[in-house]
XYZ file of N, CA and C in Angstrom:
417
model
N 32.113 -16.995 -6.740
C 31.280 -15.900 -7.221
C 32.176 -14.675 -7.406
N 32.062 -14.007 -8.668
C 32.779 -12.632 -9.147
C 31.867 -11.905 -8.382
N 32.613 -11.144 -7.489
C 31.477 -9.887 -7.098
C 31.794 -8.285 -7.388
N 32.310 -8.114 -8.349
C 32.201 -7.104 -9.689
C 31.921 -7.372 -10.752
N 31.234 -8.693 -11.047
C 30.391 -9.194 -11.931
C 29.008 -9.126 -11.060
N 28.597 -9.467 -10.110
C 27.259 -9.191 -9.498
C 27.183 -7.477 -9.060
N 28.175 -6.834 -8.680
C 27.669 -5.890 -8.758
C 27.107 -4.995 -9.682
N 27.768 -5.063 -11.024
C 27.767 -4.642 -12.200
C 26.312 -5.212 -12.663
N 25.660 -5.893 -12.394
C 25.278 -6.662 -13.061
C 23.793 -5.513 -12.317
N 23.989 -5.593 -11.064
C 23.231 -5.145 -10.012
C 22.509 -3.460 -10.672
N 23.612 -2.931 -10.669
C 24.185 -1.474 -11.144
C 22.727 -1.321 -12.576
N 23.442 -2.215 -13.337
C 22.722 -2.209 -15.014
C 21.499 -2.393 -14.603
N 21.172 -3.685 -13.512
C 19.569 -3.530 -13.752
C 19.055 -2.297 -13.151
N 19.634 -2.024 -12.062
C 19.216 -0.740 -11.559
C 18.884 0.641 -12.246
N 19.848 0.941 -13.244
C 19.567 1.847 -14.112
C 18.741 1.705 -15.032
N 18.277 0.399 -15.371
C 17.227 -0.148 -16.621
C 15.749 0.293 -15.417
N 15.644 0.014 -14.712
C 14.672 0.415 -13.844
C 14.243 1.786 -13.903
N 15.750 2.668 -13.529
C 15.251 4.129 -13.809
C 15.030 4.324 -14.910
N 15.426 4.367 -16.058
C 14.932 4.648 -17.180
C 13.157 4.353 -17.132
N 13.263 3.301 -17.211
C 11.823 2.741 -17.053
C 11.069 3.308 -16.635
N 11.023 3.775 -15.621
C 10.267 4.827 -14.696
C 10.326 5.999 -15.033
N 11.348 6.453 -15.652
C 11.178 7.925 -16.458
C 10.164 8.019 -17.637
N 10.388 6.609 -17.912
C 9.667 6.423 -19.334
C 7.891 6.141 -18.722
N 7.716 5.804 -17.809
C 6.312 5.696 -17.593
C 5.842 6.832 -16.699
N 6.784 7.727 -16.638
C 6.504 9.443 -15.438
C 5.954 9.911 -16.975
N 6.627 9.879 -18.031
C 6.641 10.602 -19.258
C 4.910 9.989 -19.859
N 4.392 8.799 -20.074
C 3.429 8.746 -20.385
C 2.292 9.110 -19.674
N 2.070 8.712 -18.241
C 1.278 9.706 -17.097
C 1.568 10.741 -17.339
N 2.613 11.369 -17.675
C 2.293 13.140 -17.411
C 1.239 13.545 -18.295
N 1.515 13.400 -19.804
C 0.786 13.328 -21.199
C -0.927 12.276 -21.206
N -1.065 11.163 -20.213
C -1.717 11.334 -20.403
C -3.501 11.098 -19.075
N -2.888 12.073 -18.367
C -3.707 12.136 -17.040
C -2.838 13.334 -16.331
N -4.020 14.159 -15.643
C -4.017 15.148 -14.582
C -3.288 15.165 -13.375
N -3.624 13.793 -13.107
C -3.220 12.932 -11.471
C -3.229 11.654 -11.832
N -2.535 10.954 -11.185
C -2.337 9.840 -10.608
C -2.654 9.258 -9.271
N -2.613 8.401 -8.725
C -2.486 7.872 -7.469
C -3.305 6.666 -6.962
N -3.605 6.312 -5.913
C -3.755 4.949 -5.025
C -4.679 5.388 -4.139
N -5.726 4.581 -3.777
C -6.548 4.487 -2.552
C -6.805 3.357 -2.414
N -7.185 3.113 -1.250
C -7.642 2.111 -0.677
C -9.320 1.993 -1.070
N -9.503 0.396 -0.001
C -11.246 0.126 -1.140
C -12.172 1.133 -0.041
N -11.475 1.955 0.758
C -12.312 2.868 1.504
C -12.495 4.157 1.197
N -11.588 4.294 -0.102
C -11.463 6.295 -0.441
C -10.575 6.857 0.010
N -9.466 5.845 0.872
C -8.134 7.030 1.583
C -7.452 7.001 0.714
N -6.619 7.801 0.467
C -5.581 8.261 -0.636
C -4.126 7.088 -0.043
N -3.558 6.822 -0.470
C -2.717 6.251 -0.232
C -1.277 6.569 -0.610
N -1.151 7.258 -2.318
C -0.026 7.742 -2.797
C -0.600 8.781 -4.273
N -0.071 9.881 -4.176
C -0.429 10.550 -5.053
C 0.618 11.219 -5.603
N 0.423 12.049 -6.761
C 1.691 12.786 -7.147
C 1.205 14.546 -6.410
N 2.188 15.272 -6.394
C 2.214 16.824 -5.626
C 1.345 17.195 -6.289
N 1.071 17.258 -8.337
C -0.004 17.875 -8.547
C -1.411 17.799 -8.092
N -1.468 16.509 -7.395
C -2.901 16.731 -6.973
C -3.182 16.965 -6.000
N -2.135 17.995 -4.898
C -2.638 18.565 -4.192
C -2.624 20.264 -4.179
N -1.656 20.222 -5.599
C -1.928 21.696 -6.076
C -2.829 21.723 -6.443
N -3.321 20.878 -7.392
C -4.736 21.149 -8.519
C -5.927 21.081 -7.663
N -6.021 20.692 -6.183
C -7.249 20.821 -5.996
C -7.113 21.661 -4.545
N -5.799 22.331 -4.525
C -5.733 23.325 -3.592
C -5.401 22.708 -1.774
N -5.204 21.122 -1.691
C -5.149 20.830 -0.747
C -3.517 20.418 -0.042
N -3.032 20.728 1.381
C -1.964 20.195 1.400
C -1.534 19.175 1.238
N -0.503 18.506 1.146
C -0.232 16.856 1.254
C -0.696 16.393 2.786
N -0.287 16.946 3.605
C -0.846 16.682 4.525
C -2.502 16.283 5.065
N -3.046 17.469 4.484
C -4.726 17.313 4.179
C -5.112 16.147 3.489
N -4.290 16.044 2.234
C -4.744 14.703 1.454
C -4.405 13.619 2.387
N -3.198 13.475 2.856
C -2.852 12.092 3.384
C -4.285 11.351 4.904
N -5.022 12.657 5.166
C -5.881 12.302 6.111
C -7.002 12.506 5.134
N -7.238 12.363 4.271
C -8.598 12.982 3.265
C -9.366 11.542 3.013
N -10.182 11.159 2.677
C -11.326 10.475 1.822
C -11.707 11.085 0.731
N -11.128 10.419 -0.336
C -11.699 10.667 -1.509
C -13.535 11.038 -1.733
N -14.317 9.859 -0.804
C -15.624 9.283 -1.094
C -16.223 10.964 -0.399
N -15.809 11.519 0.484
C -16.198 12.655 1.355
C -16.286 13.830 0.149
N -15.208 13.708 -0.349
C -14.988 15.095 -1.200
C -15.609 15.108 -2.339
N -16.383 14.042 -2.905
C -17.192 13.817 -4.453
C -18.594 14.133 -4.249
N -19.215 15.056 -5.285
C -20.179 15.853 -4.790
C -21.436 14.612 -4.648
N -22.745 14.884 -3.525
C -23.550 14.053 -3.289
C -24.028 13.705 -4.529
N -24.155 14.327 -5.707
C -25.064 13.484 -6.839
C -23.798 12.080 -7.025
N -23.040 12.287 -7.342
C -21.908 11.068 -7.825
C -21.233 10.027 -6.560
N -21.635 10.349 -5.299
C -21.040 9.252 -3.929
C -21.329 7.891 -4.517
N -22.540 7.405 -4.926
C -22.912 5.896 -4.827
C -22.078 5.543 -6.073
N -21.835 5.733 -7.088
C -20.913 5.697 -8.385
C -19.198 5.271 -7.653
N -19.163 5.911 -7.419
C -17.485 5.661 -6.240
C -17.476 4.644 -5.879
N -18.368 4.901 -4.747
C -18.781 3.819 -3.541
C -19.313 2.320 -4.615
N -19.767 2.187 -5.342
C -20.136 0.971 -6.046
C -18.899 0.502 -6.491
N -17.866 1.076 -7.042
C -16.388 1.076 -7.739
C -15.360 -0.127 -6.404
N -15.796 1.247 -5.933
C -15.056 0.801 -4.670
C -14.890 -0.642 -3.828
N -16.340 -0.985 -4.169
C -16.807 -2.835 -3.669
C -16.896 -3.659 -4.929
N -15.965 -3.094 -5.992
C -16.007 -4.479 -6.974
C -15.167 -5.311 -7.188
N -14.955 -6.243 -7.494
C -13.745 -7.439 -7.001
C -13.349 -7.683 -8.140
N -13.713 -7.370 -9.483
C -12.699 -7.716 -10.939
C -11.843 -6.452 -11.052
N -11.012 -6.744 -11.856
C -9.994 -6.081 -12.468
C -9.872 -5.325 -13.652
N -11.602 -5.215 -14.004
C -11.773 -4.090 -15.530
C -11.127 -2.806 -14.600
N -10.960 -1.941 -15.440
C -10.667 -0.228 -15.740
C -12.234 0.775 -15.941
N -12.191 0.926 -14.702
C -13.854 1.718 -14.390
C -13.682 3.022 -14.982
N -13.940 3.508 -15.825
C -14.761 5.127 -15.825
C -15.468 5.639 -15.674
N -15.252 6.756 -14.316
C -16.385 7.548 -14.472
C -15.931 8.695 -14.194
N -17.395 9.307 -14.186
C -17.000 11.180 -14.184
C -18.106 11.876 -13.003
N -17.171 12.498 -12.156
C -17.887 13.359 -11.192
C -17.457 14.741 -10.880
N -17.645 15.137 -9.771
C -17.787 16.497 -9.537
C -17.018 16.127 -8.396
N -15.726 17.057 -7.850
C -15.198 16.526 -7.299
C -14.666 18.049 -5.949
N -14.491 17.928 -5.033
C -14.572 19.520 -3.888
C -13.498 20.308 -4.120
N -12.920 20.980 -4.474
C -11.590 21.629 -4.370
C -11.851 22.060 -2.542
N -10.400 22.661 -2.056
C -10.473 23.356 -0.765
C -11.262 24.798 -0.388
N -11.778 25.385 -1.411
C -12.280 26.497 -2.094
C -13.456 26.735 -1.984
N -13.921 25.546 -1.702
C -15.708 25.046 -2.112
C -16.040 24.643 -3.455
N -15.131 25.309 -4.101
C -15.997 25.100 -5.589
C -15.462 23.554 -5.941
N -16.005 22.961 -6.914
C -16.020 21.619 -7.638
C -15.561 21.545 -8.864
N -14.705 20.701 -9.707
C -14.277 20.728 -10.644
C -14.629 19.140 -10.878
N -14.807 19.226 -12.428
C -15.261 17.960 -13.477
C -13.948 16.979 -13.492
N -14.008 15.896 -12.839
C -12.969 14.788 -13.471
C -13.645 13.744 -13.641
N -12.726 13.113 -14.418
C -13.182 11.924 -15.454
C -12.026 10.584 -14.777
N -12.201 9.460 -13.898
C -11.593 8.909 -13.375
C -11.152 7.373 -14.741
N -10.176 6.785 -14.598
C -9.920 5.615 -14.856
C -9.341 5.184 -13.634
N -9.924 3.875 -13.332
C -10.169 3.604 -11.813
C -9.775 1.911 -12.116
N -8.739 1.042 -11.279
C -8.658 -0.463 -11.962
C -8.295 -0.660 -10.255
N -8.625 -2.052 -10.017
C -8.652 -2.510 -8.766
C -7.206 -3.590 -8.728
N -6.027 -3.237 -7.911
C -4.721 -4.301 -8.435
C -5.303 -5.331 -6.932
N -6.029 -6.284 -7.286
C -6.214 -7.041 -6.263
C -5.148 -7.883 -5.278
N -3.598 -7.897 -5.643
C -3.105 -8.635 -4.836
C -2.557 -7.826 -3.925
N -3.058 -6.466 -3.835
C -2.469 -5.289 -3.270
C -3.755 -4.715 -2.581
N -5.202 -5.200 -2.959
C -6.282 -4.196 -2.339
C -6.421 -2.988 -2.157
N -5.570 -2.640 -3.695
C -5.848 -1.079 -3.781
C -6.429 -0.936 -5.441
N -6.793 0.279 -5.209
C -7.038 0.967 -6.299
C -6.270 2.275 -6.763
N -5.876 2.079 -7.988
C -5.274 2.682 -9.178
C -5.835 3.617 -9.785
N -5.407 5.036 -9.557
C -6.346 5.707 -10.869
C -5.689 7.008 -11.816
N -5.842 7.272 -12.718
C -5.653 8.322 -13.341
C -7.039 9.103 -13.833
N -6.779 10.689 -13.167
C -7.917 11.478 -13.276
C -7.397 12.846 -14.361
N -8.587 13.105 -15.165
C -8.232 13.991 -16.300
C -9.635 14.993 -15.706
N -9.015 16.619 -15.770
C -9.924 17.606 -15.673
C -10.901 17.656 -16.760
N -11.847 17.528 -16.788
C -12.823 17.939 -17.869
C -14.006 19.062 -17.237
N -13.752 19.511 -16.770
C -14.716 20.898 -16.224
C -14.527 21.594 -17.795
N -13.738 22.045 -18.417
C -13.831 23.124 -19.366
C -14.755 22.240 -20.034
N -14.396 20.843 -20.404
C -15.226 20.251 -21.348
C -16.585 20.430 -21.262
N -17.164 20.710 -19.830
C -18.391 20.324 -19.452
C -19.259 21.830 -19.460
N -18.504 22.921 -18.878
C -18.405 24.013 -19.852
C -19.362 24.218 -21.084
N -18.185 23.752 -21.878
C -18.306 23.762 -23.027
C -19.715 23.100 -23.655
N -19.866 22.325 -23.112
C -21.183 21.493 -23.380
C -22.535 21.812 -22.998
N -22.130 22.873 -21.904
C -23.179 23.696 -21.247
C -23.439 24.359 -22.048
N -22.581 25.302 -22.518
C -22.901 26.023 -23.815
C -24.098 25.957 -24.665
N -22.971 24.674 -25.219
C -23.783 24.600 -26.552
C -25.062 24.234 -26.080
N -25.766 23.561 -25.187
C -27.066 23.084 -24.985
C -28.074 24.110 -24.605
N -27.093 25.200 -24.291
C -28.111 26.999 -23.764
C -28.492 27.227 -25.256
């Protein structure tokens, strides 16, 4: 065995990896708010920093948080139904969600269950202005 042929070899895939991952930081950024992982109970599991700027909470706070706690009472059973489903579609939905503040802001979840992992996947987009906006027009 050449082992500056395996290392090299090692090296290249390694950097094909990072790229890769730059290249999929670059499509999440463009196209979702947040990212991250919970479990089928609502604990956060892995998130990116913006979403504990955007909703005002520390990382720390999040890492002990429940998602299912912080979604306003009209939208809990919507979650919670998500949460106990065993296929692998891409759920959307949209709730009202707590900032640290009290106040609530509009997100719109894409939610997919990676079953050999028993977690859940999601990317969340702000739509409060949208909803806003919709208020509006219906006054």
């Amino acid at each position: 065995i050449n082992i500056k042929q395996v290392i090299e070899k090692a090296l290249c895939e390694i950097y094909t990896v990072n790229l890769m991952k730059k290249d999929f930081k670059l499509i999440l950024d463009i196209s979702a708010d947040s990212v991250g992982v919970m479990d089928k109970n609502g604990y956060l599991k892995t998130t990116g920093q913006e979403w504990s700027d955007y909703l005002n909470y520390s990382e720390e706070e999040f890492s002990e948080c429940n998602l299912v706690d912080l979604v306003h009472e009209d939208y809990k059973d919507k979650l919670i139904s998500i949460l106990n489903i065993d296929n692998e579609d891409v759920n959307i939905i949209e709730n009202q969600i707590k900032c640290k503040n009290g106040k609530y802001r509009w997100l719109r979840w894409n939610i997919k269950l990676v079953k050999e992992k028993e977690l859940f996947a999601f990317m969340v987009r702000d739509i409060s202005k949208e909803k806003s906006e919709e208020k509006q027009r219906k006054k």
